[in-house]
Tab-separated table of C-alpha atoms in Angstrom:
chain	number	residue	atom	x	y	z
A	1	UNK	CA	83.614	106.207	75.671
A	2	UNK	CA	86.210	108.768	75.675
A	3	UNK	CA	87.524	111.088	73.140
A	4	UNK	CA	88.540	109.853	70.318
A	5	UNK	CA	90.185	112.417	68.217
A	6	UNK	CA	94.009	112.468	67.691
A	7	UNK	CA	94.197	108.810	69.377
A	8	UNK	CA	95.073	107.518	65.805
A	9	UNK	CA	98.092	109.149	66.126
A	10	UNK	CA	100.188	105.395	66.868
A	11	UNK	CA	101.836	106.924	70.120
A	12	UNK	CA	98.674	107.769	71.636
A	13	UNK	CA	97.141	104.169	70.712
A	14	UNK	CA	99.855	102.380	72.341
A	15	UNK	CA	99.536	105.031	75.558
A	16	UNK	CA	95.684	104.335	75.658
A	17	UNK	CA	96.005	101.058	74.444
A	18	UNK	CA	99.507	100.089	76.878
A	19	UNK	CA	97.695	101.540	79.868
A	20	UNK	CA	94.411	99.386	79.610
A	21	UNK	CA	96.487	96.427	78.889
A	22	UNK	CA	98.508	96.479	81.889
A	23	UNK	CA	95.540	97.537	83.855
A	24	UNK	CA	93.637	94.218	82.749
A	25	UNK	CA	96.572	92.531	83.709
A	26	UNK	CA	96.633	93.770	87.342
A	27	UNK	CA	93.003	93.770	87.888
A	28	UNK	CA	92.499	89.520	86.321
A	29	UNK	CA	96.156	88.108	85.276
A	30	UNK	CA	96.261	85.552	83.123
A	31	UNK	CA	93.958	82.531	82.718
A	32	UNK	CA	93.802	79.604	83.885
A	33	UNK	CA	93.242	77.945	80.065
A	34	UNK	CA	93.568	79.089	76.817
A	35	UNK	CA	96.288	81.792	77.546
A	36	UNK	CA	97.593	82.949	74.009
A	37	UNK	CA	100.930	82.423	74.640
A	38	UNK	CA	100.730	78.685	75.389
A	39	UNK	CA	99.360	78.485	71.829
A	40	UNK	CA	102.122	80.037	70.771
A	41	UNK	CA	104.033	77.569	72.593
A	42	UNK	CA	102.179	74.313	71.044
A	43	UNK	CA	102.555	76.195	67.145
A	44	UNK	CA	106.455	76.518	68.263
A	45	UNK	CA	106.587	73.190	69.153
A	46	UNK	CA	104.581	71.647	65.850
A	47	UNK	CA	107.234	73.808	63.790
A	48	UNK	CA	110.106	72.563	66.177
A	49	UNK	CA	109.221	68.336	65.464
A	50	UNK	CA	109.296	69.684	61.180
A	51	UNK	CA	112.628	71.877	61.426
A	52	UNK	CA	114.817	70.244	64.124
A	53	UNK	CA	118.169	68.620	63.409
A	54	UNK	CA	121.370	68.863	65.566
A	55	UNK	CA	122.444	72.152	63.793
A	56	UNK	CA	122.751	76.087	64.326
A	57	UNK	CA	121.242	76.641	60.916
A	58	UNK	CA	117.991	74.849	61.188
A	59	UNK	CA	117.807	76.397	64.825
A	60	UNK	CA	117.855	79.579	63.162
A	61	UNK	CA	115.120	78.902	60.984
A	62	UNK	CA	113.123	77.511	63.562
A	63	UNK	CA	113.492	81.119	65.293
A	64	UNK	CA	113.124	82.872	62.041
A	65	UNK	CA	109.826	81.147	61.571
A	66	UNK	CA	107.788	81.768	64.826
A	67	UNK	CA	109.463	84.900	65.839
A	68	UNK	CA	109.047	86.197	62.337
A	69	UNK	CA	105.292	84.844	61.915
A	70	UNK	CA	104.290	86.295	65.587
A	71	UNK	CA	105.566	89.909	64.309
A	72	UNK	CA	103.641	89.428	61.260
A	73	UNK	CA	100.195	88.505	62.812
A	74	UNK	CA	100.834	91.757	64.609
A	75	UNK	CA	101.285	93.789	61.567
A	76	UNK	CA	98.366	91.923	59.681
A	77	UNK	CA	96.063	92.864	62.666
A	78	UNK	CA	97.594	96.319	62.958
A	79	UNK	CA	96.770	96.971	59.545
A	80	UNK	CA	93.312	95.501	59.854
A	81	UNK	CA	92.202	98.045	62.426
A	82	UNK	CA	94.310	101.162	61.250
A	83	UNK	CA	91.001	102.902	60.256
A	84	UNK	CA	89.218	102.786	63.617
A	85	UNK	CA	91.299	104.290	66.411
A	86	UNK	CA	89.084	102.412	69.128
A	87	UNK	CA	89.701	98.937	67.257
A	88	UNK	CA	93.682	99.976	67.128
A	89	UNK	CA	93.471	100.424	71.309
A	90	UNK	CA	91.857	97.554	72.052
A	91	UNK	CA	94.104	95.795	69.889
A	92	UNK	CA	97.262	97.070	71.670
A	93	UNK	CA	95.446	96.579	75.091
A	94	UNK	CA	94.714	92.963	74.033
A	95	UNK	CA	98.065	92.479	73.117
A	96	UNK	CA	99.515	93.884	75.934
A	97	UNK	CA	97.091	92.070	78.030
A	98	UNK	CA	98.216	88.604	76.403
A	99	UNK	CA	102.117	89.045	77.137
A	100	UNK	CA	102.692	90.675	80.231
A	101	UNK	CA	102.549	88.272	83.184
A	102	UNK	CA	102.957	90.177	86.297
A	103	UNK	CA	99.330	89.515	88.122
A	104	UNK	CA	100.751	86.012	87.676
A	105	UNK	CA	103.914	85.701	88.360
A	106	UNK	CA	103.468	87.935	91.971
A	107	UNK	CA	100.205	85.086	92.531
A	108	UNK	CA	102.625	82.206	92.290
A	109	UNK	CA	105.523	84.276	94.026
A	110	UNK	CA	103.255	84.955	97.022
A	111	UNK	CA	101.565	81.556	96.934
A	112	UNK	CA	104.917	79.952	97.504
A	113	UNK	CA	105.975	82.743	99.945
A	114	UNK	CA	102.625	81.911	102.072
A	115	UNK	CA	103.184	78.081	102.137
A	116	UNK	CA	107.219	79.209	103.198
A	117	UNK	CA	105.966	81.401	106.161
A	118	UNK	CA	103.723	78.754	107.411
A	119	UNK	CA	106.517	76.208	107.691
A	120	UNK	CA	104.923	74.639	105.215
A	121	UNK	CA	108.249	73.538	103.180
A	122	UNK	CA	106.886	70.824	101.337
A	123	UNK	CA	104.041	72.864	99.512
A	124	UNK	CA	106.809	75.004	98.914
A	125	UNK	CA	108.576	72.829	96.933
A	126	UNK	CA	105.540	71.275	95.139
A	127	UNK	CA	104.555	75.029	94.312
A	128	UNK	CA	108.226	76.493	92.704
A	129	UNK	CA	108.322	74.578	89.575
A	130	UNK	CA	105.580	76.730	88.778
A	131	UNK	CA	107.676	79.823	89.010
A	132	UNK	CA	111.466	78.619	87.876
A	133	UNK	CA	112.769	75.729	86.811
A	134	UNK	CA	115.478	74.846	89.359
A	135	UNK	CA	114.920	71.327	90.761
A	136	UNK	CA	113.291	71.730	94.395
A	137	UNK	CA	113.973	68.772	96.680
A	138	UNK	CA	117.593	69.536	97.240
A	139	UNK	CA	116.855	72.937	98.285
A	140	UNK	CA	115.357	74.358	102.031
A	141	UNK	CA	113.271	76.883	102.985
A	142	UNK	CA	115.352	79.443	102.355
A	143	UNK	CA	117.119	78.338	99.437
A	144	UNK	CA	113.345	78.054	97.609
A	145	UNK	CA	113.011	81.489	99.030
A	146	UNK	CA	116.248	82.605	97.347
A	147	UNK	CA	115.068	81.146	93.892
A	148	UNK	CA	111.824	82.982	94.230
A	149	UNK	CA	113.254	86.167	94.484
A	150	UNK	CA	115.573	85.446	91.598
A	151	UNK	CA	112.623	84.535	89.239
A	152	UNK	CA	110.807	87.725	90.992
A	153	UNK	CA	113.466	89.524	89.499
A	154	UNK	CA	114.170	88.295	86.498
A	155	UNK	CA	110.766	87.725	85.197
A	156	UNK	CA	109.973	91.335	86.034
A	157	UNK	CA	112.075	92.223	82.860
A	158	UNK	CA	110.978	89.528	80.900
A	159	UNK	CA	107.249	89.335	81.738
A	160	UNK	CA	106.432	93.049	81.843
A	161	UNK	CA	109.297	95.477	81.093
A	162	UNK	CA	111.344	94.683	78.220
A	163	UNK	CA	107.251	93.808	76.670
A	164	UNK	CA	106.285	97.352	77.372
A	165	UNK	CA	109.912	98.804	75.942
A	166	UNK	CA	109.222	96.936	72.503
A	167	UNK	CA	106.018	97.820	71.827
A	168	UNK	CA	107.050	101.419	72.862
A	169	UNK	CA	109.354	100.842	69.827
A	170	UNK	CA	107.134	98.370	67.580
A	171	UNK	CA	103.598	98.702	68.727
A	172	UNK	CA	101.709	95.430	68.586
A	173	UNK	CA	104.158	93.471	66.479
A	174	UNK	CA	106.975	94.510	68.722
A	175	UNK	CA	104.842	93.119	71.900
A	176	UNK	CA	104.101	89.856	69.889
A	177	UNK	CA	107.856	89.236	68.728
A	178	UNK	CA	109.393	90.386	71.940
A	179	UNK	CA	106.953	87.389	74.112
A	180	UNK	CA	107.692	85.049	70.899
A	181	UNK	CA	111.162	85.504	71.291
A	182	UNK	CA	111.330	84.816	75.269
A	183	UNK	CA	109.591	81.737	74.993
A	184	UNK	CA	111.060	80.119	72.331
A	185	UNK	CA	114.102	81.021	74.466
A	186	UNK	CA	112.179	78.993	77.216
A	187	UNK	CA	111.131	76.065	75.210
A	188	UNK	CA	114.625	75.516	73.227
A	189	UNK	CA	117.169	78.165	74.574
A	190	UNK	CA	118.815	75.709	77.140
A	191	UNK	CA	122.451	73.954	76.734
A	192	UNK	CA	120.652	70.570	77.070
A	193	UNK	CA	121.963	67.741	74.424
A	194	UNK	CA	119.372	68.335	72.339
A	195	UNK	CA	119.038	71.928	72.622
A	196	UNK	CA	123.078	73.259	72.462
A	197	UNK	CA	122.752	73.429	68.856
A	198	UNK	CA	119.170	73.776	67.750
A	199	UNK	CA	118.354	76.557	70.746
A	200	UNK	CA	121.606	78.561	69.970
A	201	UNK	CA	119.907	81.100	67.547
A	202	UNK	CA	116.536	81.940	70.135
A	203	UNK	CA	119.047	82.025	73.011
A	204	UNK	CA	121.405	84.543	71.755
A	205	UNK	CA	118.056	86.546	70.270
A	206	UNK	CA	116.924	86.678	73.599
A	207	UNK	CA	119.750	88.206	74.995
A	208	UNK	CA	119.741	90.691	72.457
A	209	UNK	CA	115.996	91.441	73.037
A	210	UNK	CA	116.140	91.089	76.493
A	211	UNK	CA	118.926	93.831	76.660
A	212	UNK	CA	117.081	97.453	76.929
A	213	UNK	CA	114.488	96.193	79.132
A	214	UNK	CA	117.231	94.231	81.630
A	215	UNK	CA	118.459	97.528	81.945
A	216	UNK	CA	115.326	99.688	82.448
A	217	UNK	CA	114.749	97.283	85.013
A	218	UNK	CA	117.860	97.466	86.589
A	219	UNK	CA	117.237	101.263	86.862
A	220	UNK	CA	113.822	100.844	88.062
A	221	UNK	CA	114.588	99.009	90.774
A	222	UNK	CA	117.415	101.177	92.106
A	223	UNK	CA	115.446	104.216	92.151
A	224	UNK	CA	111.744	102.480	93.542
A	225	UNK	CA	113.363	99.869	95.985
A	226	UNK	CA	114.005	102.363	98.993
A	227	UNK	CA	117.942	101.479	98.867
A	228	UNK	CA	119.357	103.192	95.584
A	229	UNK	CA	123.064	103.088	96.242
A	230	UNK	CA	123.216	99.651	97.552
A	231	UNK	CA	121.252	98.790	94.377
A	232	UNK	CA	123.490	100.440	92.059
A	233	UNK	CA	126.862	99.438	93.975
A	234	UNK	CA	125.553	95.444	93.881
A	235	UNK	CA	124.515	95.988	89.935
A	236	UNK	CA	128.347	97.882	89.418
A	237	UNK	CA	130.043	94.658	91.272
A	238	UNK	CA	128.316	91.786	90.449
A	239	UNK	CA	126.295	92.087	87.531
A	240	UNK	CA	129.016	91.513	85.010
A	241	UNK	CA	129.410	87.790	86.857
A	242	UNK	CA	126.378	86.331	86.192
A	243	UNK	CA	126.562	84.012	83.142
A	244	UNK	CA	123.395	86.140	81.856
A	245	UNK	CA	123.967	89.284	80.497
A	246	UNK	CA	120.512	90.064	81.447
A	247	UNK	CA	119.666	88.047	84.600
A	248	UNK	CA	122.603	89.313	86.136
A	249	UNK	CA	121.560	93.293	85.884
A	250	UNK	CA	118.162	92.882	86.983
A	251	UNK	CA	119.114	90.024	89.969
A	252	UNK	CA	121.871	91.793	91.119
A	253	UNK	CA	119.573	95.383	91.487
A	254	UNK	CA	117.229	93.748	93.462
A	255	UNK	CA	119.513	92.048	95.740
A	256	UNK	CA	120.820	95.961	96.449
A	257	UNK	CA	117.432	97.337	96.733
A	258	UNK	CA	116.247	94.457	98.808
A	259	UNK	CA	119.174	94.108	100.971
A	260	UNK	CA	119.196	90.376	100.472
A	261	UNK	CA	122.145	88.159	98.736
A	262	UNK	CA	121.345	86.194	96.081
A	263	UNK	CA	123.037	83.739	93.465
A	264	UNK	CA	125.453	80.629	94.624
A	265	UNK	CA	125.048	77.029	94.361
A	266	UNK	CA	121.715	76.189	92.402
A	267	UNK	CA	120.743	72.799	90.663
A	268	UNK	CA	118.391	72.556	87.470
A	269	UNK	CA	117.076	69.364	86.348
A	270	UNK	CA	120.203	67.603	88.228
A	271	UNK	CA	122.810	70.048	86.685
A	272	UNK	CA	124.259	71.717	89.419
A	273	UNK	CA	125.902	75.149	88.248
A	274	UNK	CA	127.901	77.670	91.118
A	275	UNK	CA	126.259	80.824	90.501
A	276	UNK	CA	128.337	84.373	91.643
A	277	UNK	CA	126.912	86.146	94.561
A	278	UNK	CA	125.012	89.240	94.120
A	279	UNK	CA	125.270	91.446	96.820
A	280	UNK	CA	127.679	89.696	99.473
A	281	UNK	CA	126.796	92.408	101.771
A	282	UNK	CA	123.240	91.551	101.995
A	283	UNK	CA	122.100	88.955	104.313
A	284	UNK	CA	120.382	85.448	102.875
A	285	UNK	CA	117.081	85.562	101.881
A	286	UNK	CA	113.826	84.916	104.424
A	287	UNK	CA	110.413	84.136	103.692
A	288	UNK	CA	109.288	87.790	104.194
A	289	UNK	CA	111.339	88.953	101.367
A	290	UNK	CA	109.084	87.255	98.839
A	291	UNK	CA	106.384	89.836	99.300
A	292	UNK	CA	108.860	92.342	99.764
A	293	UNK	CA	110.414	91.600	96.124
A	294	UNK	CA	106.679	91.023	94.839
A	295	UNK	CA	105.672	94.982	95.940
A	296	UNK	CA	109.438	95.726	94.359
A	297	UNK	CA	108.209	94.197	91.010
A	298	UNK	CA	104.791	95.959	90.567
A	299	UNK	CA	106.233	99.343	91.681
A	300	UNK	CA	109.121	99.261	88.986
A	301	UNK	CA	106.205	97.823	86.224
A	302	UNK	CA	103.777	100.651	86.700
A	303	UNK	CA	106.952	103.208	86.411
A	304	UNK	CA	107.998	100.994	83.064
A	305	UNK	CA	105.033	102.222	81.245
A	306	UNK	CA	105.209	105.628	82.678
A	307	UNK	CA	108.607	105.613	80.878
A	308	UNK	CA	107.903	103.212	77.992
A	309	UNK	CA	104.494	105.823	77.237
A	310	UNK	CA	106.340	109.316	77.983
A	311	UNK	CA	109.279	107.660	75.902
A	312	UNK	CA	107.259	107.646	73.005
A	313	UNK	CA	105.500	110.621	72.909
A	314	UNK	CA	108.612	112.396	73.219
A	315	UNK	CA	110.151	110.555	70.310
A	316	UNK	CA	106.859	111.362	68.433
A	317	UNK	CA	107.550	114.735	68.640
A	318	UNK	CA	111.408	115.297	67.243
């Protein structure tokens, strides 16, 4: 047991509480059943078959409902525990625990990138769906490579950092509502027929959400990925192409720090969209530079809670 005194102080429980969160994470991932979030993901999609109809509006509430009731069970169980500092950390380190993914997502990076170094192409394919959801059997070894280090990068921000920057700002409800917002963005934030309409309102939310962290990082990956100016050149450039306000930051910084070039021609679910390339300099992507972008990603989420912790304690204290 350690210390208790001055943890209930809320910056110090989400420090404590952040910490041994992301620690679980690295040290067992997620499971294999039961994860929290896909129950989130079957309540989402109970509310969706009630609310949906073809229109902005009901999208909206659909958004309103299990965005706004995730943030809600946080501040219920925040409450709850507000009188016992050691039941407030374990309740941020739970939380944090259940919506950071970044054990998992550099397993099924690496699995991929194993299967890809042995020639094994096939697996390869049969593995990425896991990952992203670009359709696989039109692509090559080094086009699945190229998607893996684009989902690498982008679910770096949304997995772990921009997580770890909201509940720097909202504790546990701002942890809960950040992951409830990024995968109802997941689930119904697509341009499909259905979707255009209904999946507007989580879309745009996710954009806005996803903001802060994109750029933290963006940052963090220019200053921990060995290449810093051809990180921050490729994020100056190209960034501002990509169709994501988001994706495009974080992508186009690890193309720089990696050296690689990513973005182009890409097909999901038989939709086949011409991407802009980030970091034309670089050369095209190789098996190798799966692990490579894998080490990239831990590195700049162990310096996003250094920065998401030391950002609030120093806000604490104005």
């Amino acid at each position: 047991m350690f210390a208790l005194r001055g943890v209930r102080r809320p910056e110090r429980v989400f420090a404590y509480g952040a910490a041994a969160g992301l620690l679980s994470d690295l040290l067992v991932g997620d499971p294999r059943r039961g994860h929290p979030v896909a129950g989130f993901g079957r309540v989402a999609g109970a509310v969706e078959r009630v609310l949906w109809r073809d229109h902005r509006g009901w999208g909206a509430l659909h958004t309103l409902v299990c965005a706004g009731g995730a943030a809600a069970v946080g501040a219920a169980a925040t409450r709850a525990v507000r009188r016992s500092p050691a039941a407030a950390v374990a309740l941020t380190a739970a939380a944090t625990w259940a919506v950071v993914g970044g054990t998992s997502l550099g397993r099924e990076a690496r699995a991929i990138g194993s299967a890809l170094e042995a020639e094994d192409v096939e697996l390869a394919r049969e593995l990425l769906p896991r990952l992203c959801g670009r359709d696989p059997q039109g692509l090559d070894a080094d086009g699945i490579a190229r998607g893996v280090v684009e989902s690498v990068a982008e679910n770096t921000s949304d997995a772990v950092v921009g997580a770890l920057v909201w509940g720097a700002v909202g504790g546990v409800p701002g942890l809960l509502a950040f992951r409830a917002v990024n995968t109802l963005d997941a689930m119904v934030g697509h341009k499909s027929a259905r979707y255009r309409r209904f999946g507007w309102a989580s879309a745009r939310l996710d954009d806005v959400a996803g903001w802060p962290g994109a750029r933290l990082t963006g940052a963090l990956a220019v200053l921990a990925g060995g290449r810093p100016r051809a990180a921050l050149a490729a994020w100056r450039a190209d960034a501002g192409q990509h169709p994501s306000p988001n994706a495009g930051v974080v992508e186009a910084s690890f193309a720089g720090a990696l050296g690689v070039r990513l973005g182009g021609t890409l097909s999901y679910a038989g939709r086949v969209e011409h991407r802009p390339v980030l970091n034309a300099a670089g050369r095209a992507v190789r098996a190798a530079d799966v692990e490579r972008a894998a080490r990239l990603s831990r590195r700049v989420s162990v310096l996003a809670l250094g920065v998401c912790v030391g950002g609030r304690l120093l806000w604490s204290r104005r």
